[in-house]
Coordinates of C-alpha atoms and ligand atoms in Angstrom, one line a residue:
M1211 CA -24.2 7.1 27.8
V1212 CA -22.1 7.1 24.6
R1213 CA -18.9 7.0 26.5
A1214 CA -20.2 4.3 28.9
A1215 CA -21.3 2.1 25.9
D1216 CA -17.8 2.6 24.4
L1217 CA -16.1 1.6 27.7
V1218 CA -18.4 -1.4 28.2
Y1219 CA -17.8 -2.7 24.7
R1220 CA -14.0 -2.3 25.0
A1221 CA -14.0 -4.2 28.2
L1222 CA -16.3 -6.9 26.7
Y1223 CA -14.1 -7.2 23.6
R1224 CA -10.8 -7.3 25.6
G1225 CA -12.1 -9.6 28.4
L1226 CA -14.4 -12.0 26.4
F1227 CA -14.7 -11.7 22.6
S1228 CA -10.9 -11.6 22.0
R1229 CA -10.3 -14.6 24.3
L1230 CA -13.0 -17.0 23.2
P1231 CA -12.3 -19.4 20.4
E1232 CA -13.3 -17.5 17.2
R1233 CA -16.3 -19.7 16.4
M1234 CA -17.7 -19.3 19.8
A1235 CA -17.1 -15.5 19.8
V1236 CA -18.9 -15.2 16.4
A1237 CA -21.9 -17.2 17.7
L1238 CA -22.1 -15.2 20.9
G1239 CA -21.8 -11.8 19.0
Q1240 CA -24.5 -12.8 16.5
W1241 CA -26.8 -14.0 19.3
G1242 CA -26.4 -10.6 21.0
L1243 CA -27.1 -8.8 17.8
R1244 CA -30.3 -10.8 17.2
H1245 CA -31.6 -10.7 20.7
L1246 CA -30.5 -7.5 22.4
P1247 CA -32.7 -4.6 21.2
L1248 CA -29.8 -2.1 21.0
D1249 CA -31.5 -0.4 18.0
R1250 CA -34.2 0.9 20.4
L1251 CA -31.5 3.1 22.2
T1252 CA -31.1 6.5 20.6
A1253 CA -27.5 6.6 21.9
F1254 CA -26.4 4.4 19.0
R1255 CA -27.5 7.0 16.4
R1256 CA -27.1 10.6 15.5
D1257 CA -29.4 12.4 13.2
D1258 CA -28.2 15.7 11.9
P1259 CA -28.8 17.3 8.4
R1260 CA -25.1 18.2 8.1
L1261 CA -24.3 14.5 7.9
R1262 CA -26.5 13.8 4.9
V1263 CA -25.0 12.5 1.6
S1264 CA -26.3 11.3 -1.7
L1265 CA -25.0 8.0 -3.1
G1266 CA -26.0 7.2 -6.6
G1267 CA -28.9 9.6 -6.2
I1268 CA -30.1 7.8 -3.0
A1269 CA -30.3 10.0 0.1
L1270 CA -28.4 8.6 3.1
A1271 CA -28.8 10.2 6.5
N1272 CA -25.0 10.0 7.0
P1273 CA -22.0 8.6 5.1
L1274 CA -21.4 5.4 7.2
I1275 CA -22.2 2.0 5.7
L1276 CA -22.1 -1.4 7.3
S1277 CA -20.0 -3.4 4.9
S1278 CA -21.0 -6.7 3.4
M1279 CA -20.9 -9.8 5.7
Y1280 CA -24.3 -10.5 7.3
Y1281 CA -27.1 -12.2 5.4
D1282 CA -29.3 -12.9 8.4
T1283 CA -32.2 -10.4 8.1
A1284 CA -32.7 -10.3 11.9
I1285 CA -29.1 -8.9 12.1
L1286 CA -29.5 -6.6 9.1
R1287 CA -32.7 -5.2 10.7
R1288 CA -31.0 -4.5 14.0
A1289 CA -28.0 -2.9 12.2
M1290 CA -30.3 -0.5 10.5
G1291 CA -31.0 1.1 13.8
L1292 CA -27.3 1.3 14.9
G1293 CA -26.4 4.6 13.3
F1294 CA -25.5 3.6 9.7
G1295 CA -26.6 5.6 6.8
A1296 CA -27.0 2.4 4.8
V1297 CA -26.5 -1.3 5.5
T1298 CA -25.0 -3.9 3.0
A1299 CA -26.2 -7.5 2.8
K1300 CA -23.9 -10.4 2.1
S1301 CA -23.0 -11.2 -1.4
I1302 CA -25.5 -13.7 -2.8
T1303 CA -24.9 -16.3 -5.5
G1304 CA -27.4 -17.9 -7.8
S1305 CA -27.5 -21.2 -6.0
P1306 CA -27.0 -21.8 -2.2
R1307 CA -23.3 -22.3 -1.2
P1308 CA -22.2 -24.0 2.0
G1309 CA -19.0 -21.9 2.3
H1310 CA -15.6 -23.3 3.4
P1311 CA -15.3 -25.6 6.4
H1312 CA -14.1 -24.3 9.8
P1313 CA -11.8 -22.8 10.7
N1314 CA -12.8 -20.1 8.3
L1315 CA -12.3 -17.0 10.5
V1316 CA -9.3 -16.2 12.8
R1317 CA -8.3 -13.1 14.7
I1318 CA -5.0 -11.5 13.9
E1319 CA -2.9 -8.9 15.8
T1320 CA -1.2 -6.6 13.3
A1321 CA 1.1 -3.7 14.0
E1322 CA -1.8 -1.4 13.2
G1323 CA -4.3 -3.2 15.6
P1324 CA -6.7 -6.1 15.7
G1325 CA -7.9 -7.6 12.4
L1326 CA -9.5 -10.7 11.0
V1327 CA -8.6 -13.2 8.3
N1328 CA -11.5 -15.1 6.8
C1329 CA -12.1 -17.7 4.1
N1330 CA -15.9 -17.7 4.5
G1331 CA -16.3 -18.8 0.9
F1332 CA -19.7 -17.2 0.3
R1333 CA -21.8 -19.3 2.6
N1334 CA -25.2 -18.1 1.6
P1335 CA -28.8 -19.4 1.0
G1336 CA -28.8 -18.6 -2.8
L1337 CA -31.0 -16.2 -4.7
E1338 CA -34.5 -17.7 -4.4
A1339 CA -34.3 -18.3 -0.6
Y1340 CA -32.8 -14.9 0.0
R1341 CA -35.5 -13.2 -2.0
R1342 CA -38.1 -14.7 0.3
A1343 CA -36.1 -13.6 3.4
L1344 CA -35.6 -10.0 2.1
A1345 CA -39.3 -9.6 1.3
A1346 CA -40.0 -9.5 5.1
L1347 CA -37.2 -7.0 5.9
P1348 CA -38.4 -3.5 6.6
H1349 CA -36.0 -0.7 5.5
R1350 CA -35.3 1.7 8.3
V1351 CA -32.3 2.9 6.3
P1352 CA -31.4 2.1 2.6
L1353 CA -30.3 -1.5 2.1
I1354 CA -27.5 -2.3 -0.4
V1355 CA -28.0 -5.8 -1.8
A1356 CA -24.9 -7.6 -3.1
A1357 CA -24.3 -10.1 -5.9
A1358 CA -21.4 -12.5 -6.7
G1359 CA -21.1 -15.2 -9.4
E1360 CA -19.1 -17.3 -11.8
S1361 CA -20.4 -15.8 -15.0
A1362 CA -21.8 -12.5 -16.3
D1363 CA -25.1 -14.3 -16.7
E1364 CA -25.1 -15.4 -13.0
Y1365 CA -24.4 -11.8 -11.8
A1366 CA -27.1 -10.4 -14.0
R1367 CA -29.6 -13.0 -12.8
V1368 CA -28.8 -12.3 -9.1
V1369 CA -28.9 -8.6 -9.7
A1370 CA -32.3 -8.8 -11.4
G1371 CA -33.6 -11.1 -8.6
L1372 CA -32.4 -8.9 -5.7
E1373 CA -32.8 -5.4 -7.0
A1374 CA -36.4 -4.9 -5.9
F1375 CA -35.2 -5.4 -2.3
G1376 CA -32.4 -2.8 -2.2
A1377 CA -31.9 0.9 -2.8
L1378 CA -28.6 0.1 -4.4
V1379 CA -26.9 -3.0 -5.8
E1380 CA -23.3 -3.9 -5.2
I1381 CA -21.4 -6.4 -7.4
N1382 CA -18.6 -8.1 -5.7
I1383 CA -15.7 -9.0 -8.1
S1384 CA -13.1 -9.0 -5.3
S1385 CA -13.5 -11.5 -2.4
P1386 CA -10.3 -13.5 -2.3
N1387 CA -11.8 -16.6 -0.8
T1388 CA -13.0 -18.3 -3.9
K1389 CA -11.5 -18.4 -7.3
L1390 CA -14.8 -17.6 -8.9
V1391 CA -14.9 -14.0 -7.7
Y1392 CA -11.3 -13.1 -7.2
E1393 CA -10.3 -14.2 -10.7
W1394 CA -12.4 -11.5 -12.4
S1395 CA -9.6 -9.0 -11.6
S1396 CA -7.1 -11.1 -13.6
R1397 CA -9.5 -11.2 -16.6
P1398 CA -10.4 -7.5 -16.9
A1399 CA -11.1 -7.8 -20.6
E1400 CA -14.2 -9.9 -19.7
L1401 CA -15.5 -7.4 -17.2
G1402 CA -16.9 -5.0 -19.8
A1403 CA -19.5 -7.6 -20.7
L1404 CA -20.3 -8.3 -17.1
F1405 CA -20.8 -4.6 -16.3
R1406 CA -23.1 -4.2 -19.3
A1407 CA -25.1 -7.2 -18.3
V1408 CA -25.7 -6.0 -14.8
R1409 CA -26.4 -2.5 -15.9
A1410 CA -29.1 -3.9 -18.2
A1411 CA -30.5 -6.0 -15.3
T1412 CA -31.4 -3.1 -13.1
A1413 CA -32.2 0.6 -13.1
K1414 CA -30.9 0.9 -9.5
P1415 CA -27.5 2.5 -8.8
I1416 CA -24.8 -0.1 -9.0
I1417 CA -21.6 -0.2 -6.9
V1418 CA -18.6 -2.2 -8.1
K1419 CA -16.5 -3.5 -5.2
V1420 CA -12.8 -3.9 -6.2
S1421 CA -9.8 -5.6 -4.5
P1422 CA -6.9 -3.8 -2.9
D1423 CA -4.7 -6.4 -4.5
F1424 CA -5.2 -5.1 -8.0
R1425 CA -4.6 -1.4 -7.8
D1426 CA -3.3 -0.8 -11.3
V1427 CA -5.8 -3.0 -13.0
N1428 CA -8.6 -1.3 -11.0
E1429 CA -7.4 2.1 -12.2
E1430 CA -6.5 1.3 -15.8
R1431 CA -9.0 -1.3 -16.8
I1432 CA -11.8 -2.1 -14.3
I1433 CA -13.1 1.3 -13.3
P1434 CA -12.9 2.8 -16.8
A1435 CA -14.9 -0.3 -18.0
A1436 CA -17.4 0.3 -15.2
L1437 CA -17.8 4.0 -16.1
D1438 CA -18.2 3.1 -19.8
A1439 CA -21.1 0.7 -18.8
G1440 CA -22.8 3.5 -16.8
I1441 CA -21.6 2.2 -13.3
T1442 CA -20.4 5.3 -11.4
I1443 CA -19.8 4.1 -7.9
V1444 CA -16.7 2.1 -6.8
N1445 CA -16.2 0.5 -3.4
C1446 CA -12.5 0.2 -2.6
G1447 CA -12.4 -2.2 -1.3
N1448 CA -12.5 -5.8 -0.2
T1449 CA -10.1 -7.8 2.0
R1450 CA -6.5 -8.4 0.9
R1451 CA -5.4 -12.0 0.1
V1452 CA -2.9 -13.4 2.6
D1453 CA -1.6 -16.8 3.5
E1454 CA -3.0 -18.0 6.8
P1455 CA -2.1 -21.6 7.9
R1456 CA -4.8 -21.6 10.6
L1457 CA -7.6 -21.5 8.1
S1458 CA -9.1 -24.5 6.4
Q1459 CA -8.0 -23.1 2.9
R1460 CA -4.6 -22.0 4.2
T1461 CA -5.3 -18.6 2.6
G1462 CA -7.9 -15.9 3.3
G1463 CA -8.9 -12.3 3.2
L1464 CA -7.2 -9.9 5.7
S1465 CA -9.5 -7.1 7.1
G1466 CA -9.0 -4.4 9.7
P1467 CA -6.6 -1.6 10.4
A1468 CA -3.6 -3.0 8.4
L1469 CA -5.6 -2.1 5.3
F1470 CA -6.3 1.5 6.2
R1471 CA -3.3 3.4 4.7
N1472 CA -3.7 1.7 1.4
T1473 CA -7.5 2.4 1.5
V1474 CA -6.9 6.1 1.9
D1475 CA -4.2 6.1 -0.8
N1476 CA -6.6 4.4 -3.2
V1477 CA -9.3 6.9 -2.5
R1478 CA -7.0 9.8 -3.1
R1479 CA -5.6 8.3 -6.4
L1480 CA -9.1 7.5 -7.7
R1481 CA -10.4 10.9 -6.8
D1482 CA -7.5 12.6 -8.6
R1483 CA -7.8 10.3 -11.6
F1484 CA -11.6 10.2 -12.1
G1485 CA -12.8 13.4 -10.5
A1486 CA -16.5 13.9 -10.0
A1487 CA -17.4 11.2 -12.5
L1488 CA -16.9 8.6 -9.8
Q1489 CA -18.4 8.2 -6.4
I1490 CA -16.1 6.3 -4.0
I1491 CA -16.9 4.2 -0.9
A1492 CA -13.8 3.8 1.2
T1493 CA -13.7 0.4 2.9
G1494 CA -10.8 -1.3 4.6
G1495 CA -9.5 -0.6 8.1
I1496 CA -11.9 2.1 9.2
D1497 CA -12.1 1.4 12.9
A1498 CA -11.9 4.8 14.6
P1499 CA -13.5 8.3 14.1
D1500 CA -10.4 10.0 12.8
K1501 CA -9.9 7.3 10.1
A1502 CA -13.5 7.9 8.8
R1503 CA -12.8 11.6 8.6
E1504 CA -9.5 11.0 6.8
A1505 CA -11.1 8.8 4.3
L1506 CA -13.8 11.3 3.6
D1507 CA -11.3 14.1 3.4
A1508 CA -9.3 12.1 0.9
G1509 CA -12.3 12.2 -1.4
A1510 CA -14.6 9.4 -0.4
T1511 CA -18.4 10.0 -0.7
A1512 CA -19.1 7.4 2.0
C1513 CA -17.1 5.0 4.1
A1514 CA -17.9 1.4 5.1
Y1515 CA -16.5 -1.0 7.7
F1516 CA -17.0 -4.5 9.1
T1517 CA -14.1 -5.4 11.3
G1518 CA -14.5 -2.1 13.2
F1519 CA -18.0 -3.2 14.0
I1520 CA -16.6 -6.3 15.7
T1521 CA -13.5 -4.8 17.4
R1522 CA -15.1 -1.5 18.5
G1523 CA -18.7 -2.6 18.7
P1524 CA -22.0 -1.0 17.5
I1525 CA -21.2 2.2 19.3
L1526 CA -18.4 3.0 16.7
A1527 CA -20.9 4.6 14.3
R1528 CA -22.1 7.1 16.9
L1529 CA -18.5 7.9 17.9
I1530 CA -17.7 8.6 14.2
L1531 CA -20.8 10.7 13.6
D1532 CA -20.1 12.8 16.7
H1533 CA -16.5 13.3 15.5
L1534 CA -17.6 14.2 11.9
L1535 CA -19.8 16.9 13.3
T1536 CA -17.0 18.4 15.4
V1537 CA -14.7 18.7 12.4
R1538 CA -17.4 19.6 9.8
P1539 CA -19.6 22.1 11.6
Ligands
FMN3038 C1 -16.2 -12.8 7.7 C2 -16.2 -11.8 6.6 C3 -17.2 -12.0 5.5 C4 -17.2 -11.1 4.5 N1 -18.1 -11.4 3.4 C5 -18.2 -10.5 2.4 C6 -19.1 -10.7 1.3 O1 -19.9 -11.6 1.3 N2 -19.1 -9.8 0.3 C7 -18.2 -8.7 0.3 O2 -18.2 -8.0 -0.7 N3 -17.3 -8.5 1.3 C8 -17.3 -9.4 2.3 N4 -16.4 -9.1 3.3 C9 -15.5 -8.0 3.2 C10 -16.0 -6.8 4.0 O3 -17.2 -6.3 3.5 C11 -14.9 -5.6 3.9 O4 -14.9 -5.2 2.5 C12 -13.6 -6.0 4.4 O5 -13.7 -6.7 5.6 C13 -12.7 -4.7 4.6 O6 -13.3 -3.8 5.5 P1 -12.9 -3.8 7.1 O7 -11.5 -3.7 7.3 O8 -13.7 -2.7 7.7 O9 -13.4 -5.1 7.6 C14 -16.3 -10.0 4.4 C15 -15.4 -9.8 5.5 C16 -15.4 -10.7 6.5 C17 -14.4 -10.4 7.7

């Protein structure tokens, strides 16, 4: 059944999703996620006590996390039954944002395999509407709520407003699509105040999501400031900023396997430098079972992916979990 689901999705991706115009492929994929009850099939999950991990003191059934992208709670609800140990919601801002106009997502073929470039620009319903949506979402696995903003006050307000609905809270200081978030990494001196403000806004474990474009600043300034403020989980990381003339903004965030080598290097460096004081989520290019294993072996506490969910389908989580159990008996 698992092998059949893998083969069917590969054929579907090659024959349909990778050929349709991106906007149509996204609409079709999201329609499928909303309406096909895949989460009722046990083939998409694997429950085994050997897979359990603790992230910020929260017990996860396994170390796989769906990375931040979806805000639709019908999709998040479905994803919670598709093998992940935790699911991340999209980064939410204080007020609704329309996002950038189309085209805001394109496929890209890189030497390492299929990826995406997006300039989504934080299309989201804003804090108040999202609180109402989240109130109706049951938590089959822990939900990670995510915040973005233009000021420390906005982050703190969004964190305080969302924290009741998540087991953990992620603060996104790294999406390259809008100046407001990406620019935090060029102003690391201001991040101490932001970290203290969000730390005061919630007692839940906080994850800071950093950019692969700022390796030295992450290591020398941002992560030490987070640890000083009592934030002990880092997600490395977000998409990498690239020029992409097909997008409405002519620039966007690259995701997918081209990021992977750098992701593993970052995990290894952060583990060496910060030791057990820091928990690390490896994100960027994990789209195959051996890559998840490599990231965990390099020192990651958990690993997250989004592009792999699209290019390899919902069965990828199960394939990874099976693989982790063969190499970690
Ligand atoms: C269309 C799209 C939207 C995304 N939206 C968010 C977001 O709202 N917040 C965030 O922290 N990351 C966002 N990301 C980044 C992913 O969560 C992830 O960090 C990145 O894609 C790298 O992982 P991957 O190679 O497994 O996709 C988005 C990525 C894509 C492709």
